[in-house]
Each structure stands twice: as C-alpha cells, then as structure tokens.
mmCIF file of C-alpha atoms in Angstrom:
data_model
loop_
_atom_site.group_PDB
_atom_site.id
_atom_site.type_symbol
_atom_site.label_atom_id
_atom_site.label_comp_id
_atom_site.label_asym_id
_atom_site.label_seq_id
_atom_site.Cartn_x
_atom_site.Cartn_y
_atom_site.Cartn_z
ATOM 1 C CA UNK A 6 149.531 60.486 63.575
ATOM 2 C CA UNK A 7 150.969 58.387 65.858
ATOM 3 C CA UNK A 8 150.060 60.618 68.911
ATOM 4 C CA UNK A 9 148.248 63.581 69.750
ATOM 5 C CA UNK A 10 148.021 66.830 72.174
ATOM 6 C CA UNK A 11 144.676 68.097 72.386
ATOM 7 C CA UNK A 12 142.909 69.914 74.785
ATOM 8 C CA UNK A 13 139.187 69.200 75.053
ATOM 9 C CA UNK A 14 137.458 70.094 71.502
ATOM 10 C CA UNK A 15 136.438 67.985 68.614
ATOM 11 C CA UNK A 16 139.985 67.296 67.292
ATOM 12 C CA UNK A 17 139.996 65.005 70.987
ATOM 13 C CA UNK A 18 136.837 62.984 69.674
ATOM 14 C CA UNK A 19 138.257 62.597 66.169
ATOM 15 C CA UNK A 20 141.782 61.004 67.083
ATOM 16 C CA UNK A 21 139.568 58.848 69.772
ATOM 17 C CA UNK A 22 137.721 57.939 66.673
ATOM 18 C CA UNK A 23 141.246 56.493 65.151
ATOM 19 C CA UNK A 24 142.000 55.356 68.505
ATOM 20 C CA UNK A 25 145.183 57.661 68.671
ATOM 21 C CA UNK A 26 147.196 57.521 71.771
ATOM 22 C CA UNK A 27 146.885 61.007 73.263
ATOM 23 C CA UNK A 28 146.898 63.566 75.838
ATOM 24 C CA UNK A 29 144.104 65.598 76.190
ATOM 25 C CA UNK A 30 143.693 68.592 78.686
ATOM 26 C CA UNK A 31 140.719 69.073 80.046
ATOM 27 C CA UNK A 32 140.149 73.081 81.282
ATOM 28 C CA UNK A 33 136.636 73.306 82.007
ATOM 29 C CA UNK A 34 134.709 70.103 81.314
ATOM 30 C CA UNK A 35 134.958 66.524 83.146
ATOM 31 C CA UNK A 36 137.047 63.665 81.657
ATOM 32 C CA UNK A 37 134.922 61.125 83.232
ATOM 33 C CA UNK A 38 132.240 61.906 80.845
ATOM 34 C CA UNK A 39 133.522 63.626 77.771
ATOM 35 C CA UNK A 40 137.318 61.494 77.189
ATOM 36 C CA UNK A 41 137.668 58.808 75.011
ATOM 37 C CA UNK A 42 137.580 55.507 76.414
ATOM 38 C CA UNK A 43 140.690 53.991 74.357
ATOM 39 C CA UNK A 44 143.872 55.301 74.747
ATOM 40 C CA UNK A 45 143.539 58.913 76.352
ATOM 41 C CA UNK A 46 145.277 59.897 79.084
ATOM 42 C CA UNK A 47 143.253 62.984 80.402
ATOM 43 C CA UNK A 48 144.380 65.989 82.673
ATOM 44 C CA UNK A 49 142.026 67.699 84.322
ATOM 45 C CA UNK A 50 141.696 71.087 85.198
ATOM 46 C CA UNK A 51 141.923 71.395 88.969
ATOM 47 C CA UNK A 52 139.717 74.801 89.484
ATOM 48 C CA UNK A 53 137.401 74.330 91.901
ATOM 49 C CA UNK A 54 134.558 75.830 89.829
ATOM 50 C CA UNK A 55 135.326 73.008 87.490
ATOM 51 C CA UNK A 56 133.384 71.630 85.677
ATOM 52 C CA UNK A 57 132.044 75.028 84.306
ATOM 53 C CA UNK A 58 128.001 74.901 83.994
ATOM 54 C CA UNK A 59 125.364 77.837 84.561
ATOM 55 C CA UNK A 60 125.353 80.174 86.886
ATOM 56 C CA UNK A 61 129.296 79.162 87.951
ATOM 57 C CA UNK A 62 130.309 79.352 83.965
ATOM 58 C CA UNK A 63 128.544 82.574 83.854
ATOM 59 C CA UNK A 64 130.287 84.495 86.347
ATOM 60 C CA UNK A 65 133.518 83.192 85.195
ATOM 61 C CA UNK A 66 135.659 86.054 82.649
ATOM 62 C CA UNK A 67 138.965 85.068 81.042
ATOM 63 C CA UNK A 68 141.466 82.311 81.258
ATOM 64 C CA UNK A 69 141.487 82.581 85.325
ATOM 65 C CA UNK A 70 140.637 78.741 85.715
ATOM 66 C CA UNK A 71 143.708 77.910 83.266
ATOM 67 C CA UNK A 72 145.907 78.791 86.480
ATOM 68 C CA UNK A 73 144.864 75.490 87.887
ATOM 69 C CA UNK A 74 146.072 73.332 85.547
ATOM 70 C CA UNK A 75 149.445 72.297 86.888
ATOM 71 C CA UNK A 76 152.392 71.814 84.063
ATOM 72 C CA UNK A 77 153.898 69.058 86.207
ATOM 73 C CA UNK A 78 151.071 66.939 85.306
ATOM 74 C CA UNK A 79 150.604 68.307 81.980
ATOM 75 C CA UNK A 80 154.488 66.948 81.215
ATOM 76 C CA UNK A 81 154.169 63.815 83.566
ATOM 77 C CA UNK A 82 151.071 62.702 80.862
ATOM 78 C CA UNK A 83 153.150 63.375 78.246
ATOM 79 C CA UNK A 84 155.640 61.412 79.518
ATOM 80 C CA UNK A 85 153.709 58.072 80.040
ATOM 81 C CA UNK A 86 152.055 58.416 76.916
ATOM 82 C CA UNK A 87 155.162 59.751 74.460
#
C-alpha cells in the first residue's frame, strides 16, 4: 500500500513495520507510547478519561469516548498525509 487508515490495533504496528505513511486514530490509548516512530501521523482521542486504564476503563460502557474524537482533525491528518 502506499498509505494507510488505521485506528490503533495491530494492522497500525504492521504498516509501521513497512514504514507505510499513515493515519492512525488513537480512541483510547496514548500515541506517545504506542505510534510508530516513522511516518505516522497520530490523532488522538481527546476524552478526558483518555488514556483508558483500570478503574477509569472499567467504569467506561460503549463507544461514549468516540464522541471526542473530532472529524476536523481526523480529515486535517488525512490531508497532510494523502
């Protein structure tokens, strides 16, 4: 591929792997740790129960952080990296 669109799973570290220019959306973990070095442009998730560990992660149900992620930077990644 010659780009990607991932959110934050194992398909992420395998294009990172191929150093693939991507985007990769990141709803409940922290980019600063978990992106790939090369080539990644990473959105993070904006919730402020982010990053999602223990007792917070626990008494979180649903998709309800997924409101936080704003589409305008979702697109504006795209853009820069597409």
């Amino acid at each position: 591929a010659a780009y990607g669109f991932t959110v934050d799973t194992g398909i992420m570290h395998i294009m990172g792997a191929f150093n693939i220019p991507m985007v990769a959306v990141f709803t409940s973990d922290v980019p600063e740790i978990w992106a790939p070095r090369k080539n990644c442009l990473p959105v993070k998730n904006l919730c402020p129960h982010s990053p999602c560990r223990g007792e917070i992660r626990d008494a979180c149900t649903g998709d309800k952080c997924n409101k936080y992620l704003e589409i305008a930077n979702i697109c504006s990644a795209i853009d820069k990296v597409f």
